Amino acid sequence: MSTSRISENGTCECSDSSDPKLCSQSCNADECYYTNATSPLGIIPIPGSGALKNQDSLAYIPQCPRDQQDISDQVTCVSDCCNFFSIYNTIQFWNGDLIIKDSSLTSLANIFSELLIVNGNLYIIGTNYTSITGFNKLRTVTGSIVFANNEKLTAVPTFSSLLTVSGKVNKDAVDADNACKQGAIVIVNNKVLRKIIGFESLRQVKWGIIVADNSCLTHICGFLHLYRTDYIIISNNCRLNKITGFCYTALIGKNLSILDNNVNSNNDLVINAFLTLESVSSLVVIGNKYLRKLELNALKQVCGCFAIRSNPQLESLCSFIKRAGTIKIEKNASLIIICFPELEEVSCGLFINKNDGLEKLDTFDKLKYIGHVLMISENKQLHQLKGFCKIKFIGSCCVHDNNHEVELPRACEPINCPCIFNNENVIPLWTDTFAVIGYTVIDKLEDVIEIYDEACDACAYELPSLFFQLTCLRDVRCEEWTVRTEFINTDYSIIIYGNPRLRCIDGFKCLRHLESSLFIIGNASLTVLEAFPHLASVLDIWIRNNPTLKCIKGFNHLLSIRNFIIKESNCY
């Protein structure tokens, strides 16, 4: 007499007995392979409206026969379990959320092999599976695809036929914001996941893609034909070495964020992706330990913030971008090359601060307009500053001294300004963000996104209090000024501050108008200032605490100025 069961890889291994009673007698209580009395194989059907016939049958799958009070008429052979598997592999349309959760099996092979459409979300959360394969014909998911909190999962399905992941339409929503729920691909907190490959046919993801907190992930290779989405977030994958693919992604509607990856790896992080990316609202690359080169040669526009910060091994940053909202290149200790040869317009500010390896800054030859401010501060090795020869106008902005309430023993002594806004180490609690309770899923993805939306300001550079003290016009001795109570805010157009090896400032040959003040302060080796020959209008000019400055050329066409301050003080 043969026995029946579902194998460890999820396939059916059964041969039915011709006599149900004999089959019943051949099975004992330990041979029932229902993995869960109400969710066989860890699969929970959540039916939606207008369910098809085979979906209706899944919605009312009976409990395991051994859990019935009267089993005299039941065929208790575990071939019944195999019937579940065969039903799943005939479904073509799933109307409602599809949840795969905890299971006693370790692998699930070739599941939903005929499934074409999921009109809802696909959740694979908190399972014990080491691998899941299948979904080979799945073309459309109208909600999200989520792989979360799977401690043993080493591989995810490739979804080779998937074309779209789009927001699920809710016609009963009372407001427009809830009419279309977000559609996303989320792969988070899978502790032993090694690679993400596949998604080759995927064209569009309505909301975005998040790959985060996968501690063993080394490769992201796929999404070759994805042409549009709103978010791509790759964060806190501490062994990530390679990002390839996204070959046709020309537009990212909101944010591209690559944050805090590769921190526990001994290999370089290579980004060979986004080769056709032309436009993105915000681009943030922060805290990637062994990223050495970043090239974005197709990029034309970043509407919001372009932030490259705290990548300690980054040596080269090149892009052919033409327009940006704000550019922040800060705290990249090994950065040598900054190349933006096509940049024409920065609508807000350009910040190049605390890049210790940067030796010269001679790019930005086509830049014509900066809407608010230019700051070049505390670059330890910077010895040459020139260029900016086509820029005609720079606006203004207010900078705040975040240390104004700190008591100082002497006002002339600088203090180290700690970063007061640092969310680089904030890790979302994914077990709370995604959790299965009964037959429903708690999904708090929208709450998590706020962390990533604010990432462009994570641990941003701040001017030290000494700068603000040096902009003081009060005729008092610094020893008498022991508590910081004034000069909290400074309005400026250009700040060139604290570059200790800077010897020469050249360029700015077409600059005519500064909306606020020009500060050239605290550059210990500056000897020649030969710039700003056509500057006509400026509020104040501060040239102070540059002890070796010998030659000032320029400023020949000044027509409107309030204060021109060239001042050295024994106090400072």
XYZ file of C-alpha atoms in Angstrom:
572
model
C 0.000 0.000 0.000
C 1.437 3.383 -0.947
C 1.513 6.453 1.230
C 1.084 10.106 0.378
C 2.648 13.404 1.375
C 3.852 16.807 0.244
C 7.593 16.780 -0.139
C 9.957 19.270 1.453
C 10.217 21.175 -1.820
C 6.456 21.563 -1.960
C 5.749 19.032 -4.711
C 3.066 16.401 -4.467
C 4.189 12.857 -3.705
C 1.078 10.745 -3.391
C -0.678 7.740 -4.847
C -4.288 7.371 -3.885
C -5.586 4.078 -2.600
C -8.621 2.712 -4.361
C -10.297 2.149 -1.026
C -10.679 5.286 1.105
C -11.149 3.221 4.240
C -7.887 1.396 3.624
C -6.215 4.720 2.991
C -7.624 6.015 6.243
C -6.333 2.995 8.069
C -2.871 3.472 6.574
C -2.511 6.986 8.009
C -1.909 7.810 11.622
C -2.050 11.100 13.448
C 1.613 11.830 12.821
C 1.283 11.561 9.055
C -0.988 14.510 8.423
C 0.956 17.044 6.383
C -1.464 19.926 6.581
C 0.943 22.707 7.481
C -1.738 24.814 9.091
C -5.303 23.871 9.807
C -6.610 27.024 8.153
C -3.809 27.957 5.762
C -2.283 24.961 4.003
C 1.254 25.585 2.775
C 1.104 28.811 4.754
C -1.144 30.349 2.082
C -4.066 32.520 3.104
C -6.653 33.470 0.472
C -8.308 36.824 1.068
C -11.095 36.902 -1.532
C -12.196 40.115 -3.143
C -15.376 41.070 -4.916
C -16.360 39.218 -8.057
C -14.245 36.164 -7.227
C -14.006 33.520 -9.889
C -15.235 30.012 -9.307
C -11.883 28.478 -8.403
C -11.195 31.414 -6.123
C -14.510 30.781 -4.375
C -13.455 27.234 -3.733
C -10.236 28.455 -2.142
C -12.085 30.854 0.099
C -13.898 27.976 1.742
C -11.181 25.342 1.928
C -12.120 22.987 4.781
C -9.891 22.421 7.736
C -7.608 19.442 7.912
C -9.806 16.305 8.177
C -8.065 15.336 11.400
C -9.363 18.535 12.992
C -12.981 17.578 12.279
C -14.923 16.074 15.158
C -16.383 13.337 13.013
C -13.846 11.791 10.670
C -15.668 8.526 10.012
C -16.597 9.591 6.514
C -13.409 11.528 5.840
C -10.575 10.253 3.716
C -7.702 11.173 5.985
C -4.927 10.133 3.637
C -2.609 13.074 3.170
C -3.343 13.037 -0.532
C -5.985 15.560 0.491
C -3.139 17.972 1.148
C -1.896 17.378 -2.369
C -5.272 18.465 -3.625
C -4.620 21.895 -2.163
C -1.399 22.137 -4.092
C -3.038 21.081 -7.350
C -5.788 23.648 -6.876
C -3.298 26.472 -6.390
C -1.441 25.523 -9.533
C -4.543 25.807 -11.717
C -5.501 29.338 -10.710
C -5.062 32.050 -13.327
C -6.751 34.947 -11.569
C -6.584 35.838 -7.883
C -9.036 38.491 -6.758
C -7.936 39.783 -3.364
C -4.780 39.756 -1.269
C -2.580 36.674 -1.437
C -0.659 36.011 1.784
C 2.012 33.382 2.303
C 3.102 33.253 5.925
C 4.467 30.749 8.445
C 4.779 27.137 7.359
C 6.454 24.001 8.617
C 7.942 23.348 5.174
C 11.326 24.731 4.193
C 10.774 25.282 0.477
C 7.919 26.040 -1.849
C 8.587 25.018 -5.441
C 6.803 26.106 -8.605
C 3.844 27.548 -6.752
C 1.070 29.298 -8.701
C 2.588 28.186 -11.972
C -0.449 29.302 -14.026
C -1.289 32.503 -12.174
C -1.558 35.549 -14.459
C -3.076 38.315 -12.347
C -3.272 39.193 -8.664
C -5.914 41.847 -8.138
C -4.548 42.823 -4.742
C -1.324 42.494 -2.780
C 1.126 39.603 -2.691
C 2.596 39.262 0.792
C 5.285 36.728 1.750
C 5.938 37.540 5.387
C 7.561 35.742 8.289
C 7.951 32.339 6.654
C 10.438 29.553 7.341
C 10.977 28.886 3.644
C 14.563 28.796 2.422
C 13.455 29.227 -1.178
C 10.286 30.023 -3.057
C 9.928 29.481 -6.778
C 6.999 29.860 -9.097
C 4.832 32.713 -10.319
C 6.425 32.138 -13.729
C 3.432 33.445 -15.687
C 2.380 36.240 -13.352
C 2.028 39.422 -15.388
C 0.219 41.948 -13.214
C -0.133 42.744 -9.522
C -2.507 45.606 -8.782
C -1.208 46.106 -5.251
C 2.258 45.513 -3.814
C 4.708 42.610 -3.709
C 6.261 42.299 -0.251
C 8.982 39.924 0.983
C 9.550 40.793 4.637
C 10.915 39.234 7.819
C 11.753 35.854 6.269
C 14.670 34.668 8.385
C 15.709 31.679 6.245
C 14.881 32.843 2.734
C 17.941 32.760 0.460
C 16.257 33.472 -2.885
C 13.114 35.136 -4.163
C 11.219 34.246 -7.353
C 12.483 35.933 -10.492
C 8.999 36.929 -11.696
C 10.192 36.540 -15.263
C 6.838 37.505 -16.846
C 5.841 40.336 -14.517
C 5.071 43.556 -16.399
C 3.393 45.949 -13.968
C 2.960 46.542 -10.257
C 0.276 49.199 -10.071
C -1.830 50.824 -7.401
C -5.018 48.992 -6.519
C -8.079 51.074 -7.369
C -10.571 51.510 -4.541
C -13.749 52.885 -6.047
C -15.341 53.294 -2.603
C -12.643 55.653 -1.307
C -14.039 58.877 0.107
C -11.132 61.023 -1.066
C -8.758 61.068 -3.982
C -5.682 60.306 -1.865
C -7.058 56.885 -0.966
C -8.579 56.088 -4.337
C -5.405 54.420 -5.573
C -3.405 52.481 -3.041
C 0.321 52.391 -3.569
C 1.870 49.626 -5.618
C 5.404 48.730 -4.576
C 8.021 45.994 -4.548
C 9.385 45.704 -1.022
C 12.191 43.292 -0.069
C 13.180 43.989 3.525
C 14.637 42.268 6.579
C 15.379 38.902 4.995
C 18.447 37.986 7.004
C 20.096 35.386 4.744
C 18.935 36.584 1.334
C 22.030 36.627 -0.908
C 20.946 37.906 -4.314
C 18.022 39.612 -5.978
C 17.876 38.720 -9.638
C 15.135 38.762 -12.213
C 12.233 41.123 -12.828
C 13.623 41.380 -16.376
C 10.258 42.065 -18.019
C 8.994 44.547 -15.449
C 8.102 47.841 -17.098
C 6.484 49.961 -14.415
C 6.076 50.058 -10.636
C 3.538 52.670 -9.662
C 4.955 53.653 -6.289
C 8.461 52.278 -5.970
C 11.035 49.664 -5.006
C 12.565 49.256 -1.549
C 15.444 46.876 -0.827
C 16.513 47.385 2.778
C 18.020 45.721 5.839
C 18.964 42.465 4.132
C 22.153 41.778 6.051
C 23.621 39.105 3.726
C 22.577 40.608 0.399
C 25.555 41.010 -1.955
C 24.023 41.547 -5.419
C 21.081 43.374 -6.927
C 20.940 42.402 -10.583
C 17.764 42.908 -12.558
C 14.934 45.288 -13.360
C 16.484 45.594 -16.803
C 13.443 47.032 -18.589
C 11.935 49.107 -15.809
C 11.354 52.501 -17.367
C 9.423 54.373 -14.701
C 8.738 54.427 -10.966
C 8.524 57.018 -8.195
C 10.948 55.626 -5.603
C 14.010 53.408 -5.650
C 15.445 52.965 -2.165
C 18.444 50.706 -1.484
C 19.329 51.018 2.172
C 21.279 49.351 4.953
C 22.314 46.204 3.095
C 25.600 45.882 4.924
C 27.314 43.378 2.566
C 26.059 44.765 -0.724
C 28.835 44.774 -3.352
C 27.121 45.241 -6.673
C 24.139 47.077 -8.123
C 23.523 46.407 -11.804
C 20.503 46.696 -14.041
C 17.851 49.402 -14.235
C 19.163 49.836 -17.763
C 16.094 51.613 -19.183
C 15.027 53.569 -16.107
C 14.905 57.057 -17.585
C 12.568 58.662 -15.043
C 12.249 58.320 -11.274
C 9.358 60.504 -10.202
C 10.524 61.171 -6.633
C 13.580 59.707 -4.897
C 16.575 57.569 -5.746
C 18.247 56.827 -2.417
C 21.314 54.621 -1.861
C 21.993 54.745 1.861
C 24.321 53.051 4.353
C 25.232 50.004 2.273
C 28.426 47.944 2.211
C 29.436 48.861 5.771
C 30.457 45.305 6.753
C 31.948 44.238 3.440
C 35.585 43.853 2.438
C 34.790 44.501 -1.227
C 34.119 47.704 -3.129
C 30.560 48.691 -3.864
C 30.191 48.885 -7.649
C 27.198 50.733 -9.070
C 26.837 49.891 -12.730
C 23.209 50.844 -13.068
C 20.911 53.729 -13.994
C 22.827 54.170 -17.234
C 19.905 55.923 -18.958
C 18.526 57.834 -15.976
C 17.737 61.374 -17.127
C 15.438 62.859 -14.513
C 14.781 62.334 -10.803
C 13.231 64.540 -8.156
C 15.800 63.747 -5.446
C 19.048 61.769 -5.618
C 20.734 60.844 -2.341
C 23.880 58.709 -1.953
C 24.974 58.660 1.686
C 27.061 56.428 3.920
C 28.235 53.747 1.481
C 31.555 52.656 2.934
C 33.497 51.288 -0.055
C 31.850 53.141 -2.916
C 34.797 54.543 -4.889
C 33.244 55.898 -8.074
C 29.872 57.316 -9.019
C 29.080 58.206 -12.618
C 25.687 59.393 -13.838
C 26.448 60.288 -17.406
C 22.875 60.343 -18.735
C 21.477 62.436 -15.900
C 20.094 65.790 -17.025
C 17.922 67.017 -14.182
C 17.463 66.650 -10.426
C 14.517 68.822 -9.473
C 15.146 68.674 -5.729
C 18.195 67.667 -3.725
C 21.315 66.016 -5.163
C 23.172 64.923 -2.014
C 26.438 62.965 -2.042
C 27.612 62.708 1.543
C 29.667 60.625 3.981
C 30.975 58.099 1.467
C 34.480 57.756 2.976
C 36.178 55.998 0.034
C 34.498 57.887 -2.809
C 37.224 59.251 -5.076
C 35.407 60.357 -8.216
C 32.014 61.981 -8.785
C 31.029 62.747 -12.360
C 27.743 63.717 -13.945
C 26.529 65.550 -17.036
C 23.605 67.027 -15.149
C 22.341 70.372 -16.483
C 19.855 71.522 -13.842
C 19.486 70.837 -10.141
C 17.584 72.202 -7.201
C 20.255 71.830 -4.521
C 23.648 70.124 -4.775
C 25.336 68.989 -1.556
C 28.748 67.322 -1.825
C 29.878 66.909 1.753
C 32.026 64.816 4.093
C 33.485 62.518 1.438
C 36.936 62.069 2.937
C 38.693 60.636 -0.137
C 36.990 62.649 -2.864
C 39.495 63.952 -5.411
C 37.501 64.558 -8.586
C 34.276 66.533 -8.936
C 33.222 66.849 -12.554
C 30.007 68.605 -13.588
C 30.970 69.990 -17.009
C 27.408 70.570 -18.280
C 25.798 72.086 -15.186
C 23.998 75.311 -16.115
C 21.558 76.084 -13.324
C 21.171 75.445 -9.591
C 17.856 76.832 -8.447
C 18.659 76.779 -4.710
C 22.155 76.158 -3.365
C 25.515 74.594 -4.199
C 27.407 73.230 -1.176
C 30.914 71.717 -1.325
C 31.997 71.162 2.253
C 34.408 69.090 4.302
C 35.758 66.879 1.515
C 39.194 66.303 3.004
C 40.878 64.906 -0.114
C 39.646 67.497 -2.616
C 42.663 69.396 -3.977
C 41.232 71.658 -6.637
C 37.886 72.899 -7.815
C 37.971 74.002 -11.423
C 34.759 72.717 -12.922
C 31.319 74.315 -13.288
C 32.458 76.124 -16.437
C 28.914 76.375 -17.845
C 27.127 77.313 -14.628
C 25.185 80.561 -15.162
C 22.793 80.838 -12.258
C 22.565 79.931 -8.562
C 19.200 80.862 -7.124
C 20.265 81.126 -3.494
C 23.774 80.392 -2.228
C 27.261 79.014 -2.847
C 29.230 77.563 0.084
C 32.757 76.112 -0.123
C 33.907 75.308 3.375
C 36.481 73.284 5.339
C 37.997 71.270 2.498
C 41.374 70.474 4.078
C 43.434 69.859 0.934
C 41.785 72.363 -1.399
C 44.531 74.623 -2.730
C 43.031 76.027 -5.927
C 39.612 77.499 -6.581
C 38.773 78.782 -10.013
C 36.055 78.545 -12.601
C 32.462 79.675 -12.214
C 33.326 81.994 -15.082
C 29.856 82.209 -16.663
C 27.780 82.701 -13.565
C 26.066 86.112 -13.450
C 23.753 85.979 -10.461
C 23.678 84.380 -7.008
C 20.736 84.905 -4.678
C 20.731 84.681 -0.896
C 19.774 82.542 2.055
C 20.034 82.595 5.829
C 22.377 80.224 7.680
C 21.716 79.419 11.320
C 24.217 78.901 14.119
C 22.958 75.764 15.804
C 25.377 76.269 18.697
C 24.165 79.686 19.776
C 23.074 78.476 23.212
C 26.416 76.828 24.031
C 28.442 78.560 26.725
C 31.979 79.233 25.581
C 35.012 79.786 27.805
C 36.238 82.274 25.217
C 34.289 83.468 22.248
C 37.357 83.212 20.044
C 37.769 79.481 20.634
C 36.020 77.298 18.074
C 33.900 74.377 19.149
C 33.252 71.217 17.239
C 29.731 71.316 15.931
C 28.073 67.908 16.294
C 25.493 66.891 13.781
C 22.119 67.518 15.384
C 20.092 65.855 12.676
C 21.428 62.383 12.021
C 19.061 59.648 10.933
C 21.662 57.590 9.118
C 21.393 54.888 11.760
C 17.621 54.932 12.067
C 16.431 51.497 10.993
C 12.721 50.930 10.444
C 11.245 48.185 12.589
C 10.062 46.013 9.737
C 8.443 43.443 12.029
C 5.993 46.164 13.019
C 5.741 47.630 9.547
C 4.672 44.289 8.065
C 3.006 41.641 10.199
C 0.369 38.971 9.630
C -2.371 38.832 12.226
C -4.941 36.168 11.527
C -5.963 36.604 7.929
C -4.884 40.209 7.476
C -1.608 42.058 7.058
C -0.564 45.176 8.918
C 1.055 47.404 6.301
C 2.617 50.654 7.556
C 4.878 51.353 4.607
C 3.753 54.968 4.326
C 5.052 55.708 7.834
C 8.493 54.335 6.975
C 8.876 56.461 3.870
C 9.160 59.638 5.929
C 12.587 58.436 7.086
C 13.853 58.148 3.530
C 12.247 61.401 2.386
C 14.338 63.261 4.978
C 17.574 61.412 4.228
C 19.020 64.224 2.106
C 19.531 66.226 5.314
C 20.967 63.375 7.377
C 24.126 64.557 9.126
C 24.471 67.551 6.825
C 27.441 69.880 7.204
C 27.011 72.820 9.570
C 29.205 75.877 9.873
C 31.019 76.056 13.226
C 30.309 78.851 15.677
C 33.689 80.435 14.938
C 32.404 81.529 11.546
C 29.549 83.444 13.134
C 31.891 85.055 15.639
C 34.090 86.266 12.803
C 31.124 88.021 11.215
C 30.703 90.221 14.294
C 31.147 93.992 13.899
C 30.866 94.813 17.582
C 33.894 96.624 18.991
C 34.341 94.460 22.083
C 37.070 92.193 23.356
C 36.290 88.525 22.822
C 37.258 87.690 26.415
C 34.253 89.687 27.558
C 31.882 87.761 25.335
C 31.376 84.450 27.122
C 27.829 83.448 26.199
C 26.568 83.209 22.641
C 23.491 85.418 22.542
C 23.653 87.207 19.207
C 24.468 86.721 15.545
C 22.508 83.484 15.407
C 21.598 83.992 11.759
C 23.699 85.254 8.884
C 22.359 86.153 5.485
C 24.778 85.361 2.664
C 25.260 84.692 -1.030
C 28.781 83.199 -1.058
C 30.791 81.690 1.793
C 34.385 80.530 1.260
C 35.478 79.535 4.729
C 38.070 77.473 6.556
C 39.973 75.937 3.649
C 43.438 75.862 5.289
C 45.522 75.150 2.167
C 43.655 77.369 -0.278
C 46.231 79.682 -1.875
C 44.402 81.265 -4.788
C 40.832 82.236 -5.629
C 40.280 82.953 -9.300
C 37.272 83.084 -11.583
C 33.760 84.467 -11.178
C 34.628 86.695 -14.126
C 31.038 87.331 -15.251
C 29.407 87.575 -11.833
C 27.555 90.899 -11.597
C 25.022 90.647 -8.804
C 24.981 89.117 -5.326
C 21.695 89.486 -3.524
C 23.359 89.402 -0.109
C 26.904 89.205 1.294
C 30.213 87.676 0.239
C 32.294 86.049 2.988
C 35.918 84.987 2.458
C 36.974 84.067 5.976
C 39.475 81.894 7.780
C 41.535 80.560 4.871
C 44.947 80.295 6.507
C 47.108 80.015 3.357
C 45.243 82.353 1.017
C 47.712 84.702 -0.702
C 45.981 85.850 -3.904
C 42.380 86.886 -4.447
C 41.944 87.581 -8.135
C 38.255 87.256 -8.844
C 34.971 89.129 -9.130
C 36.247 91.707 -11.672
C 32.732 92.665 -12.857
C 30.818 92.442 -9.601
C 28.567 95.518 -9.467
C 26.095 94.929 -6.666
C 26.559 93.247 -3.278
C 25.307 93.900 0.244
C 28.542 93.359 2.220
C 31.996 91.985 1.460
C 33.861 90.329 4.306
C 37.514 89.409 3.796
C 38.728 88.456 7.214
C 41.151 86.212 9.084
C 43.160 85.263 6.010
C 46.585 85.952 7.591
C 48.764 85.407 4.493
C 46.617 87.347 2.021
C 48.876 89.739 0.098
C 47.096 90.564 -3.128
C 43.493 91.508 -3.847
C 42.578 92.129 -7.465
C 39.097 92.660 -8.757
C 36.033 94.454 -7.464
C 36.747 97.180 -10.040
C 33.120 97.712 -11.052
C 31.394 97.902 -7.697
C 28.423 100.282 -7.869
C 26.383 99.288 -4.844
C 27.756 98.041 -1.525
C 26.968 98.652 2.137
C 30.167 97.475 3.879
C 33.549 96.420 2.529
C 35.392 94.829 5.439
C 39.017 93.767 5.247
C 39.913 93.053 8.817
C 42.426 91.089 10.823
C 42.394 90.951 14.620
C 44.936 89.804 17.160
C 42.030 88.284 19.008
C 41.385 85.882 16.215
